[in-house]
GROMACS .gro file of C-alpha atoms in nm:
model
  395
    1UNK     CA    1   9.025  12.503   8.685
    2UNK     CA    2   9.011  12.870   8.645
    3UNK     CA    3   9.243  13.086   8.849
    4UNK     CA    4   9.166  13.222   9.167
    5UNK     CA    5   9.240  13.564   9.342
    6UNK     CA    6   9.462  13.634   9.595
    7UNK     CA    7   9.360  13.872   9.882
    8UNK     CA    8   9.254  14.210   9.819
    9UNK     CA    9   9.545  14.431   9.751
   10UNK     CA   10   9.891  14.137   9.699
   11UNK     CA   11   9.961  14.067   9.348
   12UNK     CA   12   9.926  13.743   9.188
   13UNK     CA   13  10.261  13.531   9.180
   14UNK     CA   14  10.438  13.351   8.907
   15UNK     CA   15  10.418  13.028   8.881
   16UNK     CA   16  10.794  13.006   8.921
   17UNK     CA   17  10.738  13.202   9.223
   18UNK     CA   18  10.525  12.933   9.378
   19UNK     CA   19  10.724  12.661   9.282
   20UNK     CA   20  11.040  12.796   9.448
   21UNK     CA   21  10.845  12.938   9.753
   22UNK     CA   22  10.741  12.539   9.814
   23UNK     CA   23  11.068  12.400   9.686
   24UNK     CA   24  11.227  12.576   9.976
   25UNK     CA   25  10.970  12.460  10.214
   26UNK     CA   26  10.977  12.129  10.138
   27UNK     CA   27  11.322  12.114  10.219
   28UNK     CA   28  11.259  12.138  10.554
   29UNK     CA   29  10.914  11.944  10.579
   30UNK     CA   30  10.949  11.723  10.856
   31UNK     CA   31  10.670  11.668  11.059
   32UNK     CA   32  10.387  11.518  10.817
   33UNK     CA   33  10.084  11.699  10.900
   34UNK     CA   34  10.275  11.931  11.192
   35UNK     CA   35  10.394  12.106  10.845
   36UNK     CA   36  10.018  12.277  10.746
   37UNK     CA   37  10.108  12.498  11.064
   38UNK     CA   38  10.452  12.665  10.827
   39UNK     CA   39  10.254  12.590  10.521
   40UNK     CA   40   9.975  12.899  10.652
   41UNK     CA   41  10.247  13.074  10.750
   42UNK     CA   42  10.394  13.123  10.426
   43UNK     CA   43  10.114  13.156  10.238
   44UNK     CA   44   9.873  13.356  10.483
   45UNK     CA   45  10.101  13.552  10.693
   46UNK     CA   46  10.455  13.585  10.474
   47UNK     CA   47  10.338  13.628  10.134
   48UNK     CA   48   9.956  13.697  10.157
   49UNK     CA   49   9.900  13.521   9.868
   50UNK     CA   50   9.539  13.332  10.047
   51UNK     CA   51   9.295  13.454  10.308
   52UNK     CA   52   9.319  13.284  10.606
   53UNK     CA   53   8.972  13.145  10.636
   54UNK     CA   54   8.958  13.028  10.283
   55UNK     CA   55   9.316  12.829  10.388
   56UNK     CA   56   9.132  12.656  10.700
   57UNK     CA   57   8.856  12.559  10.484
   58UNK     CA   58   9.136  12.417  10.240
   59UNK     CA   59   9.232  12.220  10.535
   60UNK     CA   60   8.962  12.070  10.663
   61UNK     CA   61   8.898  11.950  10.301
   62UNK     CA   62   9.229  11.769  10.279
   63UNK     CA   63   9.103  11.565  10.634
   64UNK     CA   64   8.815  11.469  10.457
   65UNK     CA   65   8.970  11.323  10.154
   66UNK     CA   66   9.248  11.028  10.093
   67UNK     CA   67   9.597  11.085  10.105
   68UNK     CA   68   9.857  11.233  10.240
   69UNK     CA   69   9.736  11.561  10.461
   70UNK     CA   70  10.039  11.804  10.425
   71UNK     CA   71  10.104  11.755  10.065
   72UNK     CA   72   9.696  11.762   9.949
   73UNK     CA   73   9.710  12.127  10.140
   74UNK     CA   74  10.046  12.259   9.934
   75UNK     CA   75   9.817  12.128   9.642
   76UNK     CA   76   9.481  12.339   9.770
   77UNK     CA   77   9.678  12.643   9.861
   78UNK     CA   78   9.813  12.604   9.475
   79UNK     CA   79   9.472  12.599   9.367
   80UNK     CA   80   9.341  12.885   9.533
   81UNK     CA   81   9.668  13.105   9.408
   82UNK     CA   82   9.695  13.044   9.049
   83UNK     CA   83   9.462  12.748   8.988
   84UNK     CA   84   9.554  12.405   8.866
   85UNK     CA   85   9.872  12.516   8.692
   86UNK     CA   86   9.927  12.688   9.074
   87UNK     CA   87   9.836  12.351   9.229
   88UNK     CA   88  10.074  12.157   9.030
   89UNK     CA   89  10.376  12.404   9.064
   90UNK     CA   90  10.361  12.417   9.473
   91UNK     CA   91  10.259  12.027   9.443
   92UNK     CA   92  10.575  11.916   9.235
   93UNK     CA   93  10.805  12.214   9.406
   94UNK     CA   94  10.679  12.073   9.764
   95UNK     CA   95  10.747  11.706   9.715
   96UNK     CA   96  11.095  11.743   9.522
   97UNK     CA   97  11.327  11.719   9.813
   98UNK     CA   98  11.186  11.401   9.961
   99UNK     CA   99  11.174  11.281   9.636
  100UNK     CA  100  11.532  11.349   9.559
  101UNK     CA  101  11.661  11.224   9.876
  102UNK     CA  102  11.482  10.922   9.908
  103UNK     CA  103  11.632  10.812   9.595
  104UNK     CA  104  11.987  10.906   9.733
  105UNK     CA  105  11.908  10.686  10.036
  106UNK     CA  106  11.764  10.438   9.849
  107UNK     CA  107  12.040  10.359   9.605
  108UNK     CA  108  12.298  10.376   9.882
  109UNK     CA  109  12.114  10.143  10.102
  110UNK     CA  110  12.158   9.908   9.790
  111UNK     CA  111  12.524   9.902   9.820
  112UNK     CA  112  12.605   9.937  10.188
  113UNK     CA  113  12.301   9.728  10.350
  114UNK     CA  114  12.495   9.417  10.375
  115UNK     CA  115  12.778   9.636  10.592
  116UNK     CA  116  12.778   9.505  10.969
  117UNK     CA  117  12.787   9.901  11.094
  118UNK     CA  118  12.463   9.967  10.850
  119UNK     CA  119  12.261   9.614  11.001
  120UNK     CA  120  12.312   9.757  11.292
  121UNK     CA  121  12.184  10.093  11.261
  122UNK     CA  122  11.900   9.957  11.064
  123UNK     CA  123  11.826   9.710  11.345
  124UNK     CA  124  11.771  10.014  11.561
  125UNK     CA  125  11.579  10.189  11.333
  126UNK     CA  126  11.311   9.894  11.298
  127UNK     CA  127  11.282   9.903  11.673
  128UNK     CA  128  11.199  10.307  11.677
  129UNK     CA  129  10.957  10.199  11.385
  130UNK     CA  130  10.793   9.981  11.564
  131UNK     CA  131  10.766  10.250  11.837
  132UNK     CA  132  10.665  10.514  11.567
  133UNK     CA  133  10.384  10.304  11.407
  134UNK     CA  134  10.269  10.211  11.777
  135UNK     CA  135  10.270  10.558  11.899
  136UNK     CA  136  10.032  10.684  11.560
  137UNK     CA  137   9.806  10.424  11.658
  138UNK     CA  138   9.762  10.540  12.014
  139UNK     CA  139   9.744  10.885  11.920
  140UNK     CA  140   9.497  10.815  11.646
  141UNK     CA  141   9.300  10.597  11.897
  142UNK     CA  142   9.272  10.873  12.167
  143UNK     CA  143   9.136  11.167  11.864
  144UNK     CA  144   8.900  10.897  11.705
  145UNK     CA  145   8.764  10.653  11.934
  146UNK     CA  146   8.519  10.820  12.196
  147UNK     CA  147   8.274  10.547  12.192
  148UNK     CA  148   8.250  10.201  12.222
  149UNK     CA  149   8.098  10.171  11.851
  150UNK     CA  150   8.408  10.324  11.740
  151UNK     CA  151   8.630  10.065  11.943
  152UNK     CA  152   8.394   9.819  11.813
  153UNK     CA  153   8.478   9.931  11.412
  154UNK     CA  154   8.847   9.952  11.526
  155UNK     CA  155   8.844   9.626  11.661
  156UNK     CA  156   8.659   9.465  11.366
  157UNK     CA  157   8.944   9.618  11.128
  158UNK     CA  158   9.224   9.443  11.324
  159UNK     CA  159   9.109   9.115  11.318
  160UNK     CA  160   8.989   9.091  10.992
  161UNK     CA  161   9.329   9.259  10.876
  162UNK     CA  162   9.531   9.017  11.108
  163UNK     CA  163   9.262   8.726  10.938
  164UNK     CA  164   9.418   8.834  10.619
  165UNK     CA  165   9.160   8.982  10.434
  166UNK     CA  166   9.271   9.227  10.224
  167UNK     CA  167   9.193   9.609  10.401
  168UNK     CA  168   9.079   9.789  10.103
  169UNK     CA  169   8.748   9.513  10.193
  170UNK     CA  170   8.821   9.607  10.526
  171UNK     CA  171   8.792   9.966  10.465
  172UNK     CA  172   8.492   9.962  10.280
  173UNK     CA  173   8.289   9.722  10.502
  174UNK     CA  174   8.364  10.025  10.751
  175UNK     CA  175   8.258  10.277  10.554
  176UNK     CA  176   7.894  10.071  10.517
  177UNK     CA  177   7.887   9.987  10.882
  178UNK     CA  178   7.965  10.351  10.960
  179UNK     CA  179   7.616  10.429  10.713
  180UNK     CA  180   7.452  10.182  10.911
  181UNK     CA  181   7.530  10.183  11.262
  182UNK     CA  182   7.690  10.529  11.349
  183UNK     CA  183   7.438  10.810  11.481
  184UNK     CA  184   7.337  11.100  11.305
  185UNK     CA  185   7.558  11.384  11.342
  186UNK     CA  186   7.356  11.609  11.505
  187UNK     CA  187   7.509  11.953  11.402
  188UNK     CA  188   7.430  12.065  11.014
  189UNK     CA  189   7.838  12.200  10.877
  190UNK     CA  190   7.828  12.536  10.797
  191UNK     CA  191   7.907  12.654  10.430
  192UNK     CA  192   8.194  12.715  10.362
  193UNK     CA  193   8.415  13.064  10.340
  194UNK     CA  194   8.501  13.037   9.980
  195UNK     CA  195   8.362  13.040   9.663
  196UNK     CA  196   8.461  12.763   9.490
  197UNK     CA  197   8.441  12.747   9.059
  198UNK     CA  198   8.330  12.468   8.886
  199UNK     CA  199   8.628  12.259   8.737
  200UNK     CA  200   8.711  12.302   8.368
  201UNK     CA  201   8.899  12.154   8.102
  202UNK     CA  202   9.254  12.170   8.323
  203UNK     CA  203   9.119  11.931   8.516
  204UNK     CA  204   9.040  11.712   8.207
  205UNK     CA  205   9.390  11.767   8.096
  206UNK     CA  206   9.544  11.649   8.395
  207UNK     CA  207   9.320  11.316   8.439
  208UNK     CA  208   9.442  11.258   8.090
  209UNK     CA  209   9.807  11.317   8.160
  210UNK     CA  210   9.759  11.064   8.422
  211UNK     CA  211   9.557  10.878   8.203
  212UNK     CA  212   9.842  10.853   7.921
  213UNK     CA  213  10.093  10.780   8.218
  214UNK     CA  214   9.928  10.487   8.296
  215UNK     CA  215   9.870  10.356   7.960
  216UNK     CA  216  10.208  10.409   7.820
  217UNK     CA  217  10.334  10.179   8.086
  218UNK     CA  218  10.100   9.916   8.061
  219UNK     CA  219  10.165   9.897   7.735
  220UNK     CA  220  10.570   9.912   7.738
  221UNK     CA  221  10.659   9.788   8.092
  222UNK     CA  222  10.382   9.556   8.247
  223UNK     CA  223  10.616   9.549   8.561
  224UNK     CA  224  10.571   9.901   8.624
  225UNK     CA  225  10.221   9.946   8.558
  226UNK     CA  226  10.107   9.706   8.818
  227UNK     CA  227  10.406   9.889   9.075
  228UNK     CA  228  10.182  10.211   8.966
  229UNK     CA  229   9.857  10.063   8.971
  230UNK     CA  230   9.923   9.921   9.354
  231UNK     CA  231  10.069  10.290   9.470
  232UNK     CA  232   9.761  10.439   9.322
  233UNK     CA  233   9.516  10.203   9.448
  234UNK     CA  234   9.671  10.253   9.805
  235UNK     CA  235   9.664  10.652   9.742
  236UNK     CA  236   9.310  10.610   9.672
  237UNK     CA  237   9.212  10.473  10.032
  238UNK     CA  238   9.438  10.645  10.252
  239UNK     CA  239   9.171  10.824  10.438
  240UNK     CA  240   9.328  10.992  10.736
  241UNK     CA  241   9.671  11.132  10.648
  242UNK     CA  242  10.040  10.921  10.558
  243UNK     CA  243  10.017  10.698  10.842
  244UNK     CA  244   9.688  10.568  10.691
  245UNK     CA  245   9.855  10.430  10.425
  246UNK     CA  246  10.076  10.240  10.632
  247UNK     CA  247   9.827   9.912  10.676
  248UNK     CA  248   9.789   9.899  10.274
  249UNK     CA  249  10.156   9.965  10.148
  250UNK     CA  250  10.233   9.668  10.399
  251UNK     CA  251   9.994   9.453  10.277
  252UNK     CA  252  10.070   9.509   9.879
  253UNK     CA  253  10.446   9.545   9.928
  254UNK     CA  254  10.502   9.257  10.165
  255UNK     CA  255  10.175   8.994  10.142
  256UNK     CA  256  10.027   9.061   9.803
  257UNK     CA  257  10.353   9.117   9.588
  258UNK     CA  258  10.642   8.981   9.788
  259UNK     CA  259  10.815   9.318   9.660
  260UNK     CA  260  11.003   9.329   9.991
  261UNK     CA  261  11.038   9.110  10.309
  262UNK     CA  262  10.891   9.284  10.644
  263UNK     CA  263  11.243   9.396  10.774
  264UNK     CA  264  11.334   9.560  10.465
  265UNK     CA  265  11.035   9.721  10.487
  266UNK     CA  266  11.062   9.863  10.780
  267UNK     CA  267  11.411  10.029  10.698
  268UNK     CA  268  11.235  10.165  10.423
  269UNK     CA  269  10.949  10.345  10.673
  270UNK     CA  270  11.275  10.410  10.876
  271UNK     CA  271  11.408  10.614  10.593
  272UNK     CA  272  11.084  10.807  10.522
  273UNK     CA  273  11.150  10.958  10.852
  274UNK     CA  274  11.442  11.075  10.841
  275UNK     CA  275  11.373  11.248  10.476
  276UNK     CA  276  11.132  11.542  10.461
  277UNK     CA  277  10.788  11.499  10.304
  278UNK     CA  278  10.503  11.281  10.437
  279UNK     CA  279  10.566  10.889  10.517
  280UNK     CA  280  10.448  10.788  10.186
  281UNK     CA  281  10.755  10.837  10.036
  282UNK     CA  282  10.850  10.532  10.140
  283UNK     CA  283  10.714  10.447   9.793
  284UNK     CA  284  11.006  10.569   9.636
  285UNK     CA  285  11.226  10.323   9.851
  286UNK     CA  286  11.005  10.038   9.715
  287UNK     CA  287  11.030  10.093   9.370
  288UNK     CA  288  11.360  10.161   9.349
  289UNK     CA  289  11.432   9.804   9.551
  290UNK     CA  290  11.249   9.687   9.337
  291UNK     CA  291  11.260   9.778   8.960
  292UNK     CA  292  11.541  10.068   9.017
  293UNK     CA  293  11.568  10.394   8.929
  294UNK     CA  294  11.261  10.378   8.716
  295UNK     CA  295  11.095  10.217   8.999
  296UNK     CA  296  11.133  10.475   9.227
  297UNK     CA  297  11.020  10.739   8.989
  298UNK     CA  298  10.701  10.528   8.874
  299UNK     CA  299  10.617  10.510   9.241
  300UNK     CA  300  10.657  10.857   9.300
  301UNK     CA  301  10.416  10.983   9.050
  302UNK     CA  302  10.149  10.677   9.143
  303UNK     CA  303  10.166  10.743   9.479
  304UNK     CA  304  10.114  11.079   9.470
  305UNK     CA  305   9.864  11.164   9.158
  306UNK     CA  306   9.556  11.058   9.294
  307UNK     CA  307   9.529  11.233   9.625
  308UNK     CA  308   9.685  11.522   9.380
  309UNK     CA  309   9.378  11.479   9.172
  310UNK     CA  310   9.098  11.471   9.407
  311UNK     CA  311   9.209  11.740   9.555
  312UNK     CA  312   9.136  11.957   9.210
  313UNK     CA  313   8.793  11.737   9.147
  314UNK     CA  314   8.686  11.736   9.515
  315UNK     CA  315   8.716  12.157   9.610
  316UNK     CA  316   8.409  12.249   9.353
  317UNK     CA  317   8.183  12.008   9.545
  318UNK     CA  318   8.311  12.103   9.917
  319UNK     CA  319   8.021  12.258  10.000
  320UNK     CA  320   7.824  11.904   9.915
  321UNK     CA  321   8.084  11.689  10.100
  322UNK     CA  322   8.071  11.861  10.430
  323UNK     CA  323   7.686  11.900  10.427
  324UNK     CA  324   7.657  11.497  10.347
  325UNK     CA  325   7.535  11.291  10.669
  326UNK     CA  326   7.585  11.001  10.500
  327UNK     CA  327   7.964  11.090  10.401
  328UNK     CA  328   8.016  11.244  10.789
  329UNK     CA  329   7.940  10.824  10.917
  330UNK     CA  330   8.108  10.669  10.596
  331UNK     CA  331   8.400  10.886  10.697
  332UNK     CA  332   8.393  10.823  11.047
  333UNK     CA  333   8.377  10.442  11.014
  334UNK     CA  334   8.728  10.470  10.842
  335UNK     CA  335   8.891  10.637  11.026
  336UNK     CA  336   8.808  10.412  11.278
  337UNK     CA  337   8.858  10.139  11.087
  338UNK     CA  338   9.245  10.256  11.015
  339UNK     CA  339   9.298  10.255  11.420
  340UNK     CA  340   9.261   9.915  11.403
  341UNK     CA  341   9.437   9.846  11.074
  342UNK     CA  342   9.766  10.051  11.242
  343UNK     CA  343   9.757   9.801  11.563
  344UNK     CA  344   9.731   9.503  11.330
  345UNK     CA  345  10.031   9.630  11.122
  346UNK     CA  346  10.217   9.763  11.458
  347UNK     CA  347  10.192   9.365  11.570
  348UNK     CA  348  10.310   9.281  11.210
  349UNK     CA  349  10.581   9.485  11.210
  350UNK     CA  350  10.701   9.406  11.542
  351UNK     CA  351  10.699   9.032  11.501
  352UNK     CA  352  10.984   9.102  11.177
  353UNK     CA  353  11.221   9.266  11.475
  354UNK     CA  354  11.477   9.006  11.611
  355UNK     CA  355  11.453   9.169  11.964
  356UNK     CA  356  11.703   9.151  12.221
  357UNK     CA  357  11.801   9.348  12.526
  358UNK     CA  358  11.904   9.673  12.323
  359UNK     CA  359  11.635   9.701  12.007
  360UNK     CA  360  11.353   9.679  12.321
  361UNK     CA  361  11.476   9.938  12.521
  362UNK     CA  362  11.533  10.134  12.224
  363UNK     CA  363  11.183  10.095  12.109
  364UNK     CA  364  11.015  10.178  12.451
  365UNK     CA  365  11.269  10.480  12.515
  366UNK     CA  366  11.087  10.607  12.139
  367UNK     CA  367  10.760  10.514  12.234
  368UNK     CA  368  10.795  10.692  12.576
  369UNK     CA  369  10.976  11.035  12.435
  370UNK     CA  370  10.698  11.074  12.183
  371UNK     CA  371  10.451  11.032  12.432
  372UNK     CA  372  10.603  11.307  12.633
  373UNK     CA  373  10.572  11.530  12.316
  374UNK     CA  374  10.927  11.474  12.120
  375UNK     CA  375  10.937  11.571  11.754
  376UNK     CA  376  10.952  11.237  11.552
  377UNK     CA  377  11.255  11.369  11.357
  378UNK     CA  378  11.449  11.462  11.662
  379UNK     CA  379  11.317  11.075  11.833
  380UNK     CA  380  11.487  10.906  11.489
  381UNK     CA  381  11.792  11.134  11.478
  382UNK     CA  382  11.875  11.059  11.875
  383UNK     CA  383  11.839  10.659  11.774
  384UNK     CA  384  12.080  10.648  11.524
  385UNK     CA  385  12.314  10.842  11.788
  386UNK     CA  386  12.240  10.590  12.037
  387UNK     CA  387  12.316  10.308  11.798
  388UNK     CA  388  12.584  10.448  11.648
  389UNK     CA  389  12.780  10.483  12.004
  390UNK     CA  390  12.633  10.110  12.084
  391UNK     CA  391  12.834   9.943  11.791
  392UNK     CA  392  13.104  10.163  11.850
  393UNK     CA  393  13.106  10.048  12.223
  394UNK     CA  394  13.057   9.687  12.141
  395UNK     CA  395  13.313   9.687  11.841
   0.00000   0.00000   0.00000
């Protein structure tokens, strides 16, 4: 994709330059989606390197599209700086830290899990989890559903999910009900407030580097392609942000593949929280568990590429996409169909919790302090304090 100009008068950045500015970032990217807010900062306000209305538009693109909100904007805001070289440099640079640290956390949970201290921090972290995953469905509920259609879409989700039926179906019998039975939207979008090139043969480079990925390890590791294939596949439908992809890693990771067992699962969402990055990065956590090293950098790239990827195919054509009626309802009937997929995993997840006394009040304490407005981080950190001082106490 050809490059694209800065504002008038700043002067276009290395791509080194953009790789550290987002390297540094990332390190402190907690917050999923709360990060676009530092993310303009940076690039609007501190460096001037994109207009500020062309970075909104950028932003309501990335709601629009699957995957993961906060890292498909550090991908746009790429794009718009030094084109798709720029996109991949704040991409990669972005996602490093989580990366890096998840693999840290991972390989030590390998070798200290079994440690009666660690089972019972992790106990208290799959309580909060439960809280967390509980507390995005509410919140998703209250922005999404504002009719009783929508409940009615949300409530089909969650008991075909619960059924067992597997929710990309789910997801795309919503999208067709959405076509069918959701209203017109009455207001026509606006065009957008940049102009946006046609893609070119970077783009065709990087669908074959993915491409070559792919088919170099289904040719030499079987294992790992399908571990790629299933991260991609779940990339591919996460319509709605990270927590979107909650429903469908469960259902691969757990149900489909027996990769992991619910409770390990949940340590592993428990660890994506307390690493920067968005919550998909519990991917890494799963393929290292499960094939190692390899694993977790196999998962990585799969989880990430596609949502990477449509962001560079998908900005040409934003003008199209907004304007579409019939992609305004499709999109609306998933999103309302992930409200209900996030209860029915929320029930999942909680039934994999032995609860007692402690783990309960733990997870309604969570629930209640991010309903009052806490920062998730700061909700996780205060758990393990509280646990911590509970084995302590009881020890």
């Amino acid at each position: 994709m050809a490059e694209m100009s800065s504002p008038s008068g700043s002067q276009q950045p290395s791509l080194a330059a953009i790789f550290f500015a987002f390297l540094r970032l990332g390190i402190t990217a907690f917050g999923g989606p709360a990060m676009v807010t530092y993310i303009r900062k940076m690039t609007v306000g501190q460096k001037s390197w994109i207009d500020g209305a062309v970075f909104d538009e950028g932003v309501a693109l990335c709601q629009a599209i699957p995957g993961a909100t906060a890292m498909q904007v550090v991908a746009y805001a790429g794009l718009r700086i030094r084109g798709a070289a720029g996109a991949l440099a704040a991409f990669v640079g972005f996602g490093l830290p989580a990366f890096f640290l998840m693999m840290l956390l991972s390989a030590l949970y390998v070798s200290t899990s079994d440690l009666p201290p660690v089972k019972a921090l992790f106990l208290a972290l799959q309580a909060i989890v439960v809280a967390l995953v509980a507390y995005a469905t509410v919140s998703f509920g209250r922005t999404s559903l504002k009719q009783w259609v929508h409940v009615l879409i949300a409530g089909i989700a969650a008991v075909l999910f619960i059924a067992g039926l597997n929710p990309i179906i789910v997801i795309v019998l919503a999208a067709l009900l959405g076509i069918v039975i959701l209203p017109v939207p009455d207001k026509k979008q606006d065009a957008p407030a940049g102009t946006f090139p046609r893609p070119e043969k970077s783009l065709f480079i990087l669908l074959g580097a993915a491409a070559a990925f792919f088919a170099v390890l289904y040719l030499l590791q079987p294992d790992l392609f399908t571990l790629a294939a299933t991260m991609a596949r779940i990339d591919l439908f996460a319509f709605g942000g990270g927590f979107a992809s909650l429903p469908l890693m469960f259902n691969e990771v757990v149900t489909v593949h027996a990769w992991l067992d619910s409770a390990t699962f949940i340590n592993g969402l428990a660890l994506g929280q307390v690493t920067p990055g968005p919550i998909v990065i519990t991917a890494t956590f799963v393929g290292f568990l499960t094939y190692g090293f390899w694993g977790g950098v196999v998962a990585t790239i799969a989880i990430f590429t596609p949502s990477f990827l449509v962001v560079v195919g998908t900005v040409p054509y934003y003008d199209w996409l907004r304007s579409s009626q019939t992609y305004q309802r499709m999109f609306q009937g998933i999103l309302f169909s992930f409200v209900g997929l996030l209860l029915s995993v929320t029930i999942k997840l909680a039934l994999a919790v032995p609860w007692s006394w402690f783990p309960g009040l733990l997870a309604a304490g969570a629930f209640l302090a991010l309903l009052l407005g806490a920062e998730i981080l700061w909700v996780v950190v205060a758990g393990i304090g509280i646990a911590a001082g509970m084995f302590v106490i009881m020890h």
